[in-house]
Structure formats: C-alpha cells, structure tokens
Amino acid sequence: MTTVADAPDQTPSAGTGSTALDLILRFRALGLLLALAALIVITASVNPRFLGAQSIRDLLFAAAVTVLLAAGMTVVVLTRGIDLSVGSTLGLSAYLTATALSSGTPVPLALLVGIGAGAACGAVNGAIVHFGKVPPLVATLGTLYVFRGIVYFTAGGSRVNASDLPRGFLDFGSGAVLGVPYLFIISALVLAAVAVFLSDYRAGRDLYALGSNPEAARQTGLPAGRRLMTAYVLCGALAGLGGVLYAARFGTVDASAGYGMELNIVAAVVVGGVAIFGGSGTVLGAGLGALLLTVISNALPVLRIDQFWQQAIVGALILAAIALDRLVGLRAARALRRKASHVD
Amino acid sequence: MAVESDPPPPQPHPVIALTGVAKSFGAVRALVDAGLELHSGEAHALVGENGAGKSTLIKILAGLYRPDAGHIEMDGEAVAFTGAADALAAGIAVIYQEPALFGDLTVAENLFVGRQPRGRLGRIDRAEMRRRAAALFERLGVALDPDRPAKGLSIADQQLVEIAKAISLQARVLVMDEPTAALSGREVERLFGAVDALRRKGTAILFISHRLEEVHALCQRVTVMRDGRRVSTDPIEAVTTDELVRRMVGRDLSAMYPHRETEPGDVVLRVEGLSRTGLCRDIDFTVRAGEIVALAGLVGAGRTETVQAVFGIEARDAGRVSIDGRELRSGDPRAAMRAGVALVPEDRRQQGLLLDLSILRNATLTRRHRLSRLGFLTGGAERREAAEWTGRLHAKYGRLTDPVGTLSGGNQQKVVLAKWLATGPKLLIVDEPTRGIDIGTKAEVHRLLSDLAADGVAVLMVSSELPEVLGMADRVLVMREGRLVGELARPAATEEAFMRLASGQEHIGEVRS
Ligand SMILES: Nc1ncnc2c1ncn2[C@@H]1O[C@H](COP(=O)(O)OP(=O)(O)OP(=O)(O)O)[C@@H](O)[C@H]1O
Ligand SMILES: [Mg+2]
C-alpha cells in the first residue's frame, strides 16, 4: 500500500530521504567500501607494510587527481554526456601552470591560469555539444586530440623541470598534514562541494533531470543550454585544477602529462555507480570508485600480481558494476510495480 | 458530472488569443489557419479528429514550437515565446498528452523541478517540498508517495503527477491535452473538481478530449478543429453532440456500434483457473470463433493483468491457457503469437511502438517473417501491407517512412492496431482499443472488430468505456478485485446489471443464454 508521507520530520539526510532508490545508492557506496576494505585487509595480510604511513601517503597522492577528475566527470555523465578530453585538458593545464610559474608568475595567478585553461577547454566542449548538437562522445574525442595537439605545439618537445618551479609550490605539492597529503585534502573538499551542489541546489538537480529525460526537461522549460555549459565547464575546471595538482606533485611537466587518463576516470565513475546513460549516481560513489581503482593498482604489485591482470580486474569490475545496476534496476522496477498495483 | 456554469463577466481582451496560426513539419501541414481565444474564468474545449492539429496548437501556445505564421496575443499585447520557460513565465501551464516525467527523480521533485522550495543558503528544502507535495496530493485525493522515484508509475499515476504539477503552478492559463484518457471515473471527477475551482478563481482553462460528455460537463465554450483549421467556436449550449461530431468529421457518422449477429463457432481460447498472485485469481472463461467477448470492470479490477497472462507477457502462477485445445506455455508471448494470438496493449508508447522507427517498420514489425523472401525484407510487400491497414484505419501521416514518434497521439494508436491486425490472428486481444482515438475512427474500429468477428476471429476486448462494452460484446465478463464475478449475455447486458456486478452489490448475476 502506498502511503502519503507520514513522518515529515525525519532528519533529511544529504540524500533524498528514505526512498528505495536512496537505499540502493547508499547500498552501492557500502558495497564499494566493503570491496575497498577487503582489498586492503588481504593486501596488508600479505605485506603489512601496505598499511605503513608512507604507503598510505603514496596511495592518497595517486588518488588525489583521480578523485578530482572523477567528480568532474560525474557531473557531465549525469547529463547523458561524457568528457573524453579530461586527460588532455589536465596536460594542457599542467603545462601552462608550470610554464607560468617557471617564468616567475605568482602562485595564485598561476593557479588561476591552470583552472582557467581547464574551464576554457570545458567551455569549448560544452559549446560543441550544445550549439553544434554533436554527440558528447564524438565531440570530446575530437577535443582530446585537439587539446593534446595544443600542448605538443606549445611545449614543442621541451619540458619544465622541478628546479624551475618555486620551492613553496613544490613543498605544498609533497606536503601532508597528519599523513594526509594536502593535495588529497583539496580533492576531498572539492568532491564534498560538488556533492552538495548536485544534491541540494536547483542547478544540480537540473543536471539529473536533463540526463533522466531531455524531452521532459525541454517541456518543463529547464535552461538546458546553460546547465550543459555549467556541467562541461565544471568538468574542465576540475581537470584544470587536476593539472595544477599534477604540476605541484611531480614538478617535472612535459607535453605528455595526463596522457591516456580519461578511460581510467570513466572507469572510476562507472564502477562508482553513476549510470552511463545519465540521470543517476553520486559523486561520492564516483570518488569511492576512483579510490578503489587506485588501491587496486597500488595493491597488485604488493601482491606480486602481473600488470596484465590489473587491466583484467578493472574490466571485470566495470562489468560487475553494470551487471549490479541492471539487477538492482530490475528488482526495484518489480518492487515498484507490485507497490503500484495495490494503489487502486 | 455537472458543473454550474456561471456566465463569465464580459472582458475587454481574452487572456490569450491565437489567430491565423500555421505550422508545417516538412510536407505535413499540421496547422493551416488555426485560432483560439481563452477568457479568464472560462473553460474552453478544443475538439477534433486525430491529427487535426490540437496538440500542435498547444505546443505553440506552450512555446515548444514556433509558428510559421500567425500571432499570439496576451491581454491584447503581441507576444512571442522562444521556449517553454517563456510561456511558463507568462503564466501558461500545460499538461501534455504524453506524460514526460523524470524517472530518476522522486515524485515530489518531479512536481517542483526547477522551482524547488529553498531554505538557507539557497539549498533545497526537502522537508518543505515533501510537505507541499503531500498537501497537493491530498487535495487531489491521490494516494501517491512523494518520496518514491517516478520510474515505474502507471500511466494513470504519471498523468496524475503531471496534473498536480500543472495545478500547483497556479497559472493564469491551464492547458490540458487529453488528461483524462488514462484516468478512472473517480479520478476524472476529482480532476474536474480541482479544475473547476481554479476556473472560479479566474484561471482560463483549455481542455482537449475525445470524450464529448466530458466536454459538456466541464466547459463553457467549444472550438472545433479540422485539418489544421478552426471550424467554429460556440457556447457549449449552442451545439449538440451530433453537430459537434459532424463538424469534426465533416460528414455524418455511421452507426457507432455496428453489431452483426454471428453464429459462434468452435472454442478458440479456453482459460482455466488462471491466477497471478495479488492480481487475479481462478479465472475461467472461453472465447469462441466469431465471438466478441468483453472483459469489463472498474479500473484496477485486474483485466489488463488477466489478458497479459493469457498472452504470456507475464507468467501465470497457476492455471491453463489453451488455443484450439493446445496449451500455451506460461510467460511465452512468442508461442502465443505462433499459435495465432495478437494483443494490442493498453500503453502504446511503452509496449506497442518503437517511436524512432518508421510507420512502415512499426506497422509490419510483427509480420516480418511472413513478408521476407530469401531472408530479405521485401520493401514492396511491406509497403503495401502497411498502406492497406493504416489506410483502413484512416491513419493520418505524411509519408510511411516518417518516424512514428512524429504522429499525433491517436494516430500512433492506429499504427499499433494496424500492426496487430496485419498478423491475421485467430484470437485478437485488444486492451482499451479506442483510448485516445477520435469519435469517427472509433466507429471505424468498432466496425473493423465486428467485421473480424464475422470472418471468424475470436475477439477478447478490455475496455473502460461502458457504452463500447455493451454495444459491441456478445458476452460481457465482469471482473472485480481480481476475480470473475459474473457474465452478462447480450440482451441482459445493461448498465445497471454491470454496475451491480462490478461494484459488488450482487454476486450471482450469471445470465447465460
Ligand atoms: N514533430 C512532428 N513532426 C512531423 N509531423 C508532426 C509532428 N508533430 C505533429 N505532426 C503531424 O501534425 C499533425 C497534427 O498532429 P497533432 O498531434 O497536433 O494532432 P492532434 O489533433 O493532437 O491529434 P490526436 O487527437 O490524435 O492527439 C499530424 O498529422 C501529425 O502527424
Ligand atoms: Mg494530440
């Protein structure tokens, strides 16, 4: 029997209250956490050093950029889009930031250069998708090559060395508080901000609506163009910020920074339970997905498993995630149907 | 239901006026010279055949389409809408013919998308949103949980969400495109109550429906459209239903319920002890060749569930279904199709059509095997077939190769019918065959069904329209709460007898002849 909401004062959590959908989503986060925990426990039992402070720090360093980009990618995927150019965007931003810094630009300004370059890349993607009506997959596949080409053109085979960058910037890049790298803290904060934006702001909810049913969005008069631009610019800006973090962490930047990164990010998002056809998923899930993939790639060498298997495991995880979605979707649909059939 | 019509005070300007509106889609001239004036505090009906251009006109009103010619005035001032947002801002709320909800969002969010109540820091206030949704549903008497996702709602519930949404907009103009097509009598009554309250507060209402009784009950003025043109606008008392129909169709109508006396042949369908947990129980009946049997009952009585189990779309939990004495496997619609059963489903958009494919493909989808020669689809045969059936049903379209999604709602329904009729079935199951179909074609569909029966096809029909059931069926099987509670044969099948059975005031109503 369907009942009209009776307890309006249940503390509204960050999610949508206690709907079936919400439970499934939370359940998904739980599943990811369990997988993470299991992997860590197994790896640590083989080699206790895996849980050492240094090892964890390395892991969080590696995760910082992935998590950040996964958050951006989620925003785009929710609208039924995808951004394959994030790796190139990151490369462009990293190179521009490093060059700016090496020629004496103050750090805050260089930061703006990096993020700005990313946002500009995002705006290009958004414009091609919205105004050009080009499918996002094709549009961003194109810009993947274009942006990378721009980096190669400007870099021309040269690179920026760590010794050219200001000390403070590099110290920040390798610094940590209580064993947690600053870079990871930045990523986590950004992720939290994006999560709040997506769940609690009209513009964020509009992105879900757009991905869920574009035709209905048009009928409802949602500002589709503006929202799509927001999504792509946000994704680009986060990739730009990722480039800044990349430069801070490695110091040495050449034209190949972030090469081939995009598929890892898409994988993280899918494993994290964001529907590739838009409309559902959370950045929290995507962040956990990114963390899980990072842990896998760090744990396998410890477990002495071949590099080859890493790819296979990531592939299997993606398939498992999709299968799980199908299953949960079917179950939910059946449950809802049963529920609905008792109404009248 | 009757609504007292208090004559609206004379107004200098209509709230909204459209004049000389034209709109073409490629070669299809959807609107040629359409017009409409809506006044504050008045409910205005828009009627016309399928494809007359009603939905296109309101999409122009809603800012979704830009007219090729003509102008729109609000309060005497020219306006031009460039998107739904413009029209909404001008106070026009629209309930579209096909509900379009956001499946991934909750029902409450669907109601308030883009205008969610906000609390501190501009964040969405979910508790408030839920409260408003619940209040709205209470007012409309709808038992829906605001927190459930919209995915999986029945069409009726989807329609109710759309209605609640439009009403909550408190617009100056409320446009409703066949809002009642999927609703039960009780729900329609509640809707009319709410709409009439809005009208009394001064909202201008535009109401589109193929049910002319509803038009008479709700509206004060009526505009008839035919072939993209306005034919007439009159006060509702000034025109009779017959006159309206004549203007819509452009000719006199043949008999609405042509019934031929046929001698029923052998039993084609035999259903014994059919059960689906929670939906229907112990259903026994037969349908003979040449017979039209109606499965009737109130909405939610389990009629659709029963025919779906017969056809095998859903597995049955117990019981036997046999065609010509051979049992059908449970949950296997292909086997049913091979045995010569066809089912025209209730929800055409979700179950009956592939909206992006052409009319041709859709109309012949079920016949592919028979039409193919050497494994190829032979274009010529396919084309002839599709043209014949869509022609017999007076489907209105540009070219057979147009995507079905571009057809008017009623014409889509005709393509579904064509698709199944083309299979030449032994047993034809039709679920709400005339929902959303205009009155002229309705008579045509009825004639077609009785022709088929005369040719020896067994017809099993589910319909919520009582006159249709009583007018067409040789026998009426009445269902209530998932059980078969009685059977009425033709002379004994009257409205009172049906209502007594369907509402449970009498149990043993079997009158067999
Ligand atoms: N997007 C479109 N592309 C091409 N043709 C269209 C499109 N929309 C409508 N049409 C055509 O315009 C005509 C009018 O359609 P419309 O939907 O306005 O009819 P209607 O009066 O609402 O009919 P119904 O009662 O069946 O809903 C039809 O012939 C239809 O095929
Ligand atoms: Mg229509």
PDB file of N, CA and C in Angstrom, chain B residues 235-290:
ATOM      1  N   PRO B 235     -20.699  28.836 -27.774  1.00  0.00           N
ATOM      2  CA  PRO B 235     -21.024  28.468 -26.387  1.00  0.00           C
ATOM      3  C   PRO B 235     -21.483  27.012 -26.395  1.00  0.00           C
ATOM      4  N   ILE B 236     -21.173  26.299 -25.337  1.00  0.00           N
ATOM      5  CA  ILE B 236     -21.397  24.862 -25.346  1.00  0.00           C
ATOM      6  C   ILE B 236     -22.879  24.511 -25.488  1.00  0.00           C
ATOM      7  N   GLU B 237     -23.788  25.362 -24.939  1.00  0.00           N
ATOM      8  CA  GLU B 237     -25.214  25.024 -25.011  1.00  0.00           C
ATOM      9  C   GLU B 237     -25.724  25.137 -26.444  1.00  0.00           C
ATOM     10  N   ALA B 238     -24.978  25.876 -27.256  1.00  0.00           N
ATOM     11  CA  ALA B 238     -25.479  26.177 -28.595  1.00  0.00           C
ATOM     12  C   ALA B 238     -25.279  25.037 -29.588  1.00  0.00           C
ATOM     13  N   VAL B 239     -24.479  24.034 -29.207  1.00  0.00           N
ATOM     14  CA  VAL B 239     -24.250  22.935 -30.149  1.00  0.00           C
ATOM     15  C   VAL B 239     -24.552  21.584 -29.511  1.00  0.00           C
ATOM     16  N   THR B 240     -25.165  20.727 -30.276  1.00  0.00           N
ATOM     17  CA  THR B 240     -25.422  19.376 -29.796  1.00  0.00           C
ATOM     18  C   THR B 240     -24.194  18.517 -30.087  1.00  0.00           C
ATOM     19  N   THR B 241     -24.146  17.387 -29.401  1.00  0.00           N
ATOM     20  CA  THR B 241     -23.028  16.468 -29.620  1.00  0.00           C
ATOM     21  C   THR B 241     -22.987  16.021 -31.071  1.00  0.00           C
ATOM     22  N   ASP B 242     -24.149  15.723 -31.631  1.00  0.00           N
ATOM     23  CA  ASP B 242     -24.183  15.277 -33.025  1.00  0.00           C
ATOM     24  C   ASP B 242     -23.617  16.326 -33.959  1.00  0.00           C
ATOM     25  N   GLU B 243     -23.972  17.577 -33.663  1.00  0.00           N
ATOM     26  CA  GLU B 243     -23.489  18.664 -34.503  1.00  0.00           C
ATOM     27  C   GLU B 243     -21.969  18.788 -34.394  1.00  0.00           C
ATOM     28  N   LEU B 244     -21.462  18.652 -33.165  1.00  0.00           N
ATOM     29  CA  LEU B 244     -20.011  18.714 -32.961  1.00  0.00           C
ATOM     30  C   LEU B 244     -19.314  17.639 -33.779  1.00  0.00           C
ATOM     31  N   VAL B 245     -19.861  16.431 -33.680  1.00  0.00           N
ATOM     32  CA  VAL B 245     -19.252  15.313 -34.400  1.00  0.00           C
ATOM     33  C   VAL B 245     -19.261  15.587 -35.893  1.00  0.00           C
ATOM     34  N   ARG B 246     -20.368  16.094 -36.398  1.00  0.00           N
ATOM     35  CA  ARG B 246     -20.466  16.369 -37.832  1.00  0.00           C
ATOM     36  C   ARG B 246     -19.397  17.384 -38.247  1.00  0.00           C
ATOM     37  N   ARG B 247     -19.218  18.400 -37.408  1.00  0.00           N
ATOM     38  CA  ARG B 247     -18.208  19.407 -37.760  1.00  0.00           C
ATOM     39  C   ARG B 247     -16.790  18.840 -37.682  1.00  0.00           C
ATOM     40  N   MET B 248     -16.552  17.941 -36.717  1.00  0.00           N
ATOM     41  CA  MET B 248     -15.220  17.366 -36.587  1.00  0.00           C
ATOM     42  C   MET B 248     -14.877  16.482 -37.771  1.00  0.00           C
ATOM     43  N   VAL B 249     -15.852  15.664 -38.134  1.00  0.00           N
ATOM     44  CA  VAL B 249     -15.601  14.639 -39.141  1.00  0.00           C
ATOM     45  C   VAL B 249     -15.852  15.167 -40.540  1.00  0.00           C
ATOM     46  N   GLY B 250     -16.713  16.171 -40.631  1.00  0.00           N
ATOM     47  CA  GLY B 250     -17.024  16.724 -41.936  1.00  0.00           C
ATOM     48  C   GLY B 250     -18.026  15.903 -42.700  1.00  0.00           C
ATOM     49  N   ARG B 251     -18.668  14.943 -42.024  1.00  0.00           N
ATOM     50  CA  ARG B 251     -19.696  14.116 -42.673  1.00  0.00           C
ATOM     51  C   ARG B 251     -20.549  13.518 -41.570  1.00  0.00           C
ATOM     52  N   ASP B 252     -21.651  12.891 -41.945  1.00  0.00           N
ATOM     53  CA  ASP B 252     -22.454  12.223 -40.930  1.00  0.00           C
ATOM     54  C   ASP B 252     -21.794  10.915 -40.558  1.00  0.00           C
ATOM     55  N   LEU B 253     -22.014  10.553 -39.314  1.00  0.00           N
ATOM     56  CA  LEU B 253     -21.328   9.381 -38.799  1.00  0.00           C
ATOM     57  C   LEU B 253     -22.160   8.134 -39.030  1.00  0.00           C
ATOM     58  N   SER B 254     -21.488   7.049 -39.381  1.00  0.00           N
ATOM     59  CA  SER B 254     -22.211   5.781 -39.475  1.00  0.00           C
ATOM     60  C   SER B 254     -22.486   5.290 -38.059  1.00  0.00           C
ATOM     61  N   ALA B 255     -23.186   4.190 -37.951  1.00  0.00           N
ATOM     62  CA  ALA B 255     -23.581   3.695 -36.638  1.00  0.00           C
ATOM     63  C   ALA B 255     -22.359   3.517 -35.748  1.00  0.00           C
ATOM     64  N   MET B 256     -22.503   3.926 -34.478  1.00  0.00           N
ATOM     65  CA  MET B 256     -21.375   3.887 -33.558  1.00  0.00           C
ATOM     66  C   MET B 256     -21.024   2.452 -33.180  1.00  0.00           C
ATOM     67  N   TYR B 257     -22.032   1.652 -32.974  1.00  0.00           N
ATOM     68  CA  TYR B 257     -21.774   0.272 -32.546  1.00  0.00           C
ATOM     69  C   TYR B 257     -22.407  -0.725 -33.507  1.00  0.00           C
ATOM     70  N   PRO B 258     -21.787  -0.909 -34.658  1.00  0.00           N
ATOM     71  CA  PRO B 258     -22.360  -1.842 -35.620  1.00  0.00           C
ATOM     72  C   PRO B 258     -22.221  -3.244 -35.043  1.00  0.00           C
ATOM     73  N   HIS B 259     -23.306  -3.924 -34.887  1.00  0.00           N
ATOM     74  CA  HIS B 259     -23.188  -5.272 -34.344  1.00  0.00           C
ATOM     75  C   HIS B 259     -23.798  -6.253 -35.326  1.00  0.00           C
ATOM     76  N   ARG B 260     -23.017  -7.278 -35.636  1.00  0.00           N
ATOM     77  CA  ARG B 260     -23.548  -8.286 -36.552  1.00  0.00           C
ATOM     78  C   ARG B 260     -23.841  -9.537 -35.772  1.00  0.00           C
ATOM     79  N   GLU B 261     -24.971 -10.121 -36.079  1.00  0.00           N
ATOM     80  CA  GLU B 261     -25.274 -11.412 -35.449  1.00  0.00           C
ATOM     81  C   GLU B 261     -24.439 -12.472 -36.143  1.00  0.00           C
ATOM     82  N   THR B 262     -23.569 -13.098 -35.373  1.00  0.00           N
ATOM     83  CA  THR B 262     -22.810 -14.205 -35.968  1.00  0.00           C
ATOM     84  C   THR B 262     -23.061 -15.449 -35.144  1.00  0.00           C
ATOM     85  N   GLU B 263     -22.984 -16.583 -35.829  1.00  0.00           N
ATOM     86  CA  GLU B 263     -23.140 -17.856 -35.133  1.00  0.00           C
ATOM     87  C   GLU B 263     -21.769 -18.233 -34.586  1.00  0.00           C
ATOM     88  N   PRO B 264     -21.584 -18.229 -33.243  1.00  0.00           N
ATOM     89  CA  PRO B 264     -20.259 -18.547 -32.728  1.00  0.00           C
ATOM     90  C   PRO B 264     -19.828 -19.954 -33.133  1.00  0.00           C
ATOM     91  N   GLY B 265     -18.544 -20.115 -33.465  1.00  0.00           N
ATOM     92  CA  GLY B 265     -18.020 -21.406 -33.889  1.00  0.00           C
ATOM     93  C   GLY B 265     -17.384 -22.154 -32.736  1.00  0.00           C
ATOM     94  N   ASP B 266     -16.257 -22.832 -33.021  1.00  0.00           N
ATOM     95  CA  ASP B 266     -15.585 -23.635 -32.005  1.00  0.00           C
ATOM     96  C   ASP B 266     -14.905 -22.733 -30.982  1.00  0.00           C
ATOM     97  N   VAL B 267     -14.639 -23.328 -29.841  1.00  0.00           N
ATOM     98  CA  VAL B 267     -13.917 -22.597 -28.812  1.00  0.00           C
ATOM     99  C   VAL B 267     -12.476 -22.369 -29.281  1.00  0.00           C
ATOM    100  N   VAL B 268     -12.045 -21.130 -29.311  1.00  0.00           N
ATOM    101  CA  VAL B 268     -10.669 -20.831 -29.704  1.00  0.00           C
ATOM    102  C   VAL B 268      -9.790 -20.702 -28.456  1.00  0.00           C
ATOM    103  N   LEU B 269     -10.250 -19.877 -27.524  1.00  0.00           N
ATOM    104  CA  LEU B 269      -9.464 -19.661 -26.306  1.00  0.00           C
ATOM    105  C   LEU B 269     -10.186 -20.287 -25.117  1.00  0.00           C
ATOM    106  N   ARG B 270      -9.430 -21.083 -24.363  1.00  0.00           N
ATOM    107  CA  ARG B 270     -10.003 -21.610 -23.136  1.00  0.00           C
ATOM    108  C   ARG B 270      -9.048 -21.287 -22.001  1.00  0.00           C
ATOM    109  N   VAL B 271      -9.577 -20.621 -20.978  1.00  0.00           N
ATOM    110  CA  VAL B 271      -8.777 -20.243 -19.817  1.00  0.00           C
ATOM    111  C   VAL B 271      -9.356 -20.948 -18.608  1.00  0.00           C
ATOM    112  N   GLU B 272      -8.484 -21.670 -17.887  1.00  0.00           N
ATOM    113  CA  GLU B 272      -8.975 -22.413 -16.717  1.00  0.00           C
ATOM    114  C   GLU B 272      -8.118 -22.121 -15.494  1.00  0.00           C
ATOM    115  N   GLY B 273      -8.759 -21.647 -14.458  1.00  0.00           N
ATOM    116  CA  GLY B 273      -8.083 -21.476 -13.162  1.00  0.00           C
ATOM    117  C   GLY B 273      -6.899 -20.533 -13.192  1.00  0.00           C
ATOM    118  N   LEU B 274      -6.937 -19.582 -14.094  1.00  0.00           N
ATOM    119  CA  LEU B 274      -5.799 -18.666 -14.234  1.00  0.00           C
ATOM    120  C   LEU B 274      -5.626 -17.795 -12.980  1.00  0.00           C
ATOM    121  N   SER B 275      -4.383 -17.769 -12.464  1.00  0.00           N
ATOM    122  CA  SER B 275      -4.116 -16.949 -11.274  1.00  0.00           C
ATOM    123  C   SER B 275      -2.772 -16.271 -11.395  1.00  0.00           C
ATOM    124  N   ARG B 276      -2.727 -15.040 -10.897  1.00  0.00           N
ATOM    125  CA  ARG B 276      -1.445 -14.362 -10.694  1.00  0.00           C
ATOM    126  C   ARG B 276      -1.509 -13.733  -9.322  1.00  0.00           C
ATOM    127  N   THR B 277      -0.546 -14.098  -8.484  1.00  0.00           N
ATOM    128  CA  THR B 277      -0.615 -13.695  -7.083  1.00  0.00           C
ATOM    129  C   THR B 277      -0.865 -12.199  -6.944  1.00  0.00           C
ATOM    130  N   GLY B 278      -1.891 -11.903  -6.172  1.00  0.00           N
ATOM    131  CA  GLY B 278      -2.183 -10.497  -5.866  1.00  0.00           C
ATOM    132  C   GLY B 278      -2.878  -9.752  -6.987  1.00  0.00           C
ATOM    133  N   LEU B 279      -3.034 -10.373  -8.175  1.00  0.00           N
ATOM    134  CA  LEU B 279      -3.587  -9.625  -9.304  1.00  0.00           C
ATOM    135  C   LEU B 279      -4.887 -10.225  -9.812  1.00  0.00           C
ATOM    136  N   CYS B 280      -4.892 -11.546 -10.007  1.00  0.00           N
ATOM    137  CA  CYS B 280      -6.141 -12.167 -10.402  1.00  0.00           C
ATOM    138  C   CYS B 280      -6.147 -13.615  -9.922  1.00  0.00           C
ATOM    139  N   ARG B 281      -7.357 -14.154  -9.735  1.00  0.00           N
ATOM    140  CA  ARG B 281      -7.488 -15.475  -9.122  1.00  0.00           C
ATOM    141  C   ARG B 281      -8.567 -16.295  -9.821  1.00  0.00           C
ATOM    142  N   ASP B 282      -8.234 -17.542 -10.100  1.00  0.00           N
ATOM    143  CA  ASP B 282      -9.232 -18.524 -10.554  1.00  0.00           C
ATOM    144  C   ASP B 282     -10.110 -18.021 -11.682  1.00  0.00           C
ATOM    145  N   ILE B 283      -9.482 -17.574 -12.732  1.00  0.00           N
ATOM    146  CA  ILE B 283     -10.274 -17.052 -13.848  1.00  0.00           C
ATOM    147  C   ILE B 283     -10.566 -18.191 -14.835  1.00  0.00           C
ATOM    148  N   ASP B 284     -11.841 -18.411 -15.122  1.00  0.00           N
ATOM    149  CA  ASP B 284     -12.263 -19.411 -16.114  1.00  0.00           C
ATOM    150  C   ASP B 284     -13.116 -18.731 -17.159  1.00  0.00           C
ATOM    151  N   PHE B 285     -12.757 -18.881 -18.413  1.00  0.00           N
ATOM    152  CA  PHE B 285     -13.703 -18.460 -19.455  1.00  0.00           C
ATOM    153  C   PHE B 285     -13.260 -19.004 -20.808  1.00  0.00           C
ATOM    154  N   THR B 286     -14.142 -18.861 -21.792  1.00  0.00           N
ATOM    155  CA  THR B 286     -13.798 -19.283 -23.150  1.00  0.00           C
ATOM    156  C   THR B 286     -14.193 -18.173 -24.111  1.00  0.00           C
ATOM    157  N   VAL B 287     -13.513 -18.159 -25.249  1.00  0.00           N
ATOM    158  CA  VAL B 287     -13.950 -17.275 -26.338  1.00  0.00           C
ATOM    159  C   VAL B 287     -14.034 -18.138 -27.582  1.00  0.00           C
ATOM    160  N   ARG B 288     -15.172 -18.037 -28.297  1.00  0.00           N
ATOM    161  CA  ARG B 288     -15.361 -18.848 -29.492  1.00  0.00           C
ATOM    162  C   ARG B 288     -15.012 -18.055 -30.741  1.00  0.00           C
ATOM    163  N   ALA B 289     -14.802 -18.766 -31.801  1.00  0.00           N
ATOM    164  CA  ALA B 289     -14.575 -18.112 -33.090  1.00  0.00           C
ATOM    165  C   ALA B 289     -15.804 -17.274 -33.432  1.00  0.00           C
ATOM    166  N   GLY B 290     -15.588 -16.066 -33.926  1.00  0.00           N
ATOM    167  CA  GLY B 290     -16.699 -15.215 -34.338  1.00  0.00           C
ATOM    168  C   GLY B 290     -17.392 -14.492 -33.208  1.00  0.00           C
TER     169      GLY B 290
END
